[in-house]
Coordinates of N, CA and C in Angstrom, one line a residue:
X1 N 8.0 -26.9 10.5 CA 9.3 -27.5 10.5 C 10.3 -26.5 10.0
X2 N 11.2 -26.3 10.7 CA 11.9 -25.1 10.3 C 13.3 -26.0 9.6
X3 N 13.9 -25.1 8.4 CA 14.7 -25.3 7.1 C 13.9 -26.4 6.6
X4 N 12.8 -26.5 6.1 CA 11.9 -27.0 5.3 C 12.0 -26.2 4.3
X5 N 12.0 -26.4 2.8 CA 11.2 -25.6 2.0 C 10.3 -26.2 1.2
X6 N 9.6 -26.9 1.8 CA 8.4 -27.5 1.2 C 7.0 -27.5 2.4
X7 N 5.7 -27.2 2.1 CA 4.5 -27.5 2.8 C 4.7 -28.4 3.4
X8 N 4.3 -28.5 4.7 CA 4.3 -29.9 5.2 C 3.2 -30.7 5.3
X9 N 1.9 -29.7 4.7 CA 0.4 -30.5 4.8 C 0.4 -30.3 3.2
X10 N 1.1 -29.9 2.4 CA 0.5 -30.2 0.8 C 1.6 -30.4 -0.4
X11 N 2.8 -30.0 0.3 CA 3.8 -30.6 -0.6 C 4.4 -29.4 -1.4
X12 N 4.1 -28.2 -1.3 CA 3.8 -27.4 -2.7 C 5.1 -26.3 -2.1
X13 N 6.2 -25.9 -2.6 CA 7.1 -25.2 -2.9 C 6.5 -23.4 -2.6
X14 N 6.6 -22.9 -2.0 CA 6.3 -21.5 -1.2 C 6.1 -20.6 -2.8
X15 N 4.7 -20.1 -3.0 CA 5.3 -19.6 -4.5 C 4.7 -20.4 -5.3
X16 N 4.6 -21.8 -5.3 CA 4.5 -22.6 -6.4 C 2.9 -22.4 -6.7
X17 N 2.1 -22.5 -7.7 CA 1.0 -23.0 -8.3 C 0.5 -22.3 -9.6
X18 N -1.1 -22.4 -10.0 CA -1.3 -21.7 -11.2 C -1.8 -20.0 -11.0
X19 N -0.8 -19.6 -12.5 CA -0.7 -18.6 -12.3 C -2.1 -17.3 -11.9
X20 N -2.2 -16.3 -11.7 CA -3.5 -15.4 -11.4 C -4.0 -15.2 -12.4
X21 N -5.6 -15.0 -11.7 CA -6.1 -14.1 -13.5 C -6.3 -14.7 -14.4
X22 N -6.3 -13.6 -15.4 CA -6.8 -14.2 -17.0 C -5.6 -15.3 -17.5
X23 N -3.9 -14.9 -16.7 CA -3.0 -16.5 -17.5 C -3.5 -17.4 -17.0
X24 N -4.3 -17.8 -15.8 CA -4.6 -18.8 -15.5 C -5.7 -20.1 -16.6
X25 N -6.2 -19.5 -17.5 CA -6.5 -20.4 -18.2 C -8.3 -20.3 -17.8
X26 N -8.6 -20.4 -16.9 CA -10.0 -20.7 -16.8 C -10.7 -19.3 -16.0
X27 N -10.4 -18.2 -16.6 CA -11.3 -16.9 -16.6 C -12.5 -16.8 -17.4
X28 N -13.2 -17.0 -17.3 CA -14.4 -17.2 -17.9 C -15.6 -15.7 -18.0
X29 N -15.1 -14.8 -17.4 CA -16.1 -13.9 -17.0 C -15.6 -12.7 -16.0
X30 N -16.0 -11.3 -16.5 CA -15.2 -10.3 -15.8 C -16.3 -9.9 -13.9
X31 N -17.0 -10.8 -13.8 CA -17.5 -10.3 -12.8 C -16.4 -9.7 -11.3
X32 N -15.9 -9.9 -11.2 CA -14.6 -9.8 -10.1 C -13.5 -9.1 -10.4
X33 N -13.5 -8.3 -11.5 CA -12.3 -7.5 -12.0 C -12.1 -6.4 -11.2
X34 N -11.4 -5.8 -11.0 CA -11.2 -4.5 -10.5 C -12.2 -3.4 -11.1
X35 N -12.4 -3.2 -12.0 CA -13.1 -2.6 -13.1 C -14.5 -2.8 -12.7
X36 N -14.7 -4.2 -12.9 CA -16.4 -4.1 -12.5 C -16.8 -3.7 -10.9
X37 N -16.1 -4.1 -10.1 CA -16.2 -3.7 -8.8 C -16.5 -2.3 -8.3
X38 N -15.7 -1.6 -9.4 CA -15.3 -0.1 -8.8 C -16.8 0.5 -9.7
X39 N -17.1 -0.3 -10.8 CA -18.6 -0.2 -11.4 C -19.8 -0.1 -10.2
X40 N -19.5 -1.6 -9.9 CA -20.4 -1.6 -9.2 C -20.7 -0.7 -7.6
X41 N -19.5 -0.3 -7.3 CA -19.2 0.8 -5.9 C -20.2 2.0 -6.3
X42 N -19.8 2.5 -7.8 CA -20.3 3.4 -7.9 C -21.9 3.6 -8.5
X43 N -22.1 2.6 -8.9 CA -24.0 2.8 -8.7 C -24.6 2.6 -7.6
X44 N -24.0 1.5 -6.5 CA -24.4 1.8 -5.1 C -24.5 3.1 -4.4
X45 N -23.2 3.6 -4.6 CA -23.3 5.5 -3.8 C -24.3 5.7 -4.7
X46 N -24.4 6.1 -6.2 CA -25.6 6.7 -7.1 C -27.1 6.6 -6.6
X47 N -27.3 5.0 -5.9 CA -29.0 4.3 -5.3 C -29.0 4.9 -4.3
X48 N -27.9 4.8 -3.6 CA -28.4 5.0 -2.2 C -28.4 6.8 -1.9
X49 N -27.8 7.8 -2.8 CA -27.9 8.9 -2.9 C -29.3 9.4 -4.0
X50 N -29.7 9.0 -4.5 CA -31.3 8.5 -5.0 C -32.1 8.3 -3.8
X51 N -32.0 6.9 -3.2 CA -33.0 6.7 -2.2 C -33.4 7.7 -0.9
X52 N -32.1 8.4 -0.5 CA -32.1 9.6 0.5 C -33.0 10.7 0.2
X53 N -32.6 11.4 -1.5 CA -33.5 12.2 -2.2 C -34.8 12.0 -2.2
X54 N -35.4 11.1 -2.6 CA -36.4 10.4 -2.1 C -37.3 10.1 -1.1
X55 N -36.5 10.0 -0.6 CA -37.2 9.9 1.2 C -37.2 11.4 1.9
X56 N -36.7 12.3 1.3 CA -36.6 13.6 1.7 C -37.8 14.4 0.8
X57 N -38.0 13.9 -0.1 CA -39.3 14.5 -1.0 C -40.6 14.0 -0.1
X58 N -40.5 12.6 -0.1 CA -41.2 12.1 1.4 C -41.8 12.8 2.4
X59 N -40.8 13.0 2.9 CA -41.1 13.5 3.9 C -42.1 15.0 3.9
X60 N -41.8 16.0 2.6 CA -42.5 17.0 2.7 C -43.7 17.2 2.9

């Protein structure tokens, strides 16, 4: 519906709700941080650059 400024299936002001993140109140745990992610990126390249090494000893 156009010059609405409100949802038309939930009511909620464009913008409006609880804030992100840790202000939100119920962060409980850093599993999903940017930080742990980029953690976890990089032991992936580290395994899988291991398992190639590996498989190349292998093969000898």
């Amino acid at each position: 519906m156009s010059g609405k400024r409100r949802c038309r299936m939930h009511g909620g002001a464009k913008g409006s709700g609880a804030p992100a993140g840790s202000r939100n109140g119920n962060y409980t745990h850093g599993l999903r941080t940017r930080e742990m992610q980029a953690l976890r990126a990089e032991v992936r390249a580290i395994l899988t650059g291991s398992r190639a090494q590996l498989d190349r000893l292998g093969d000898l």
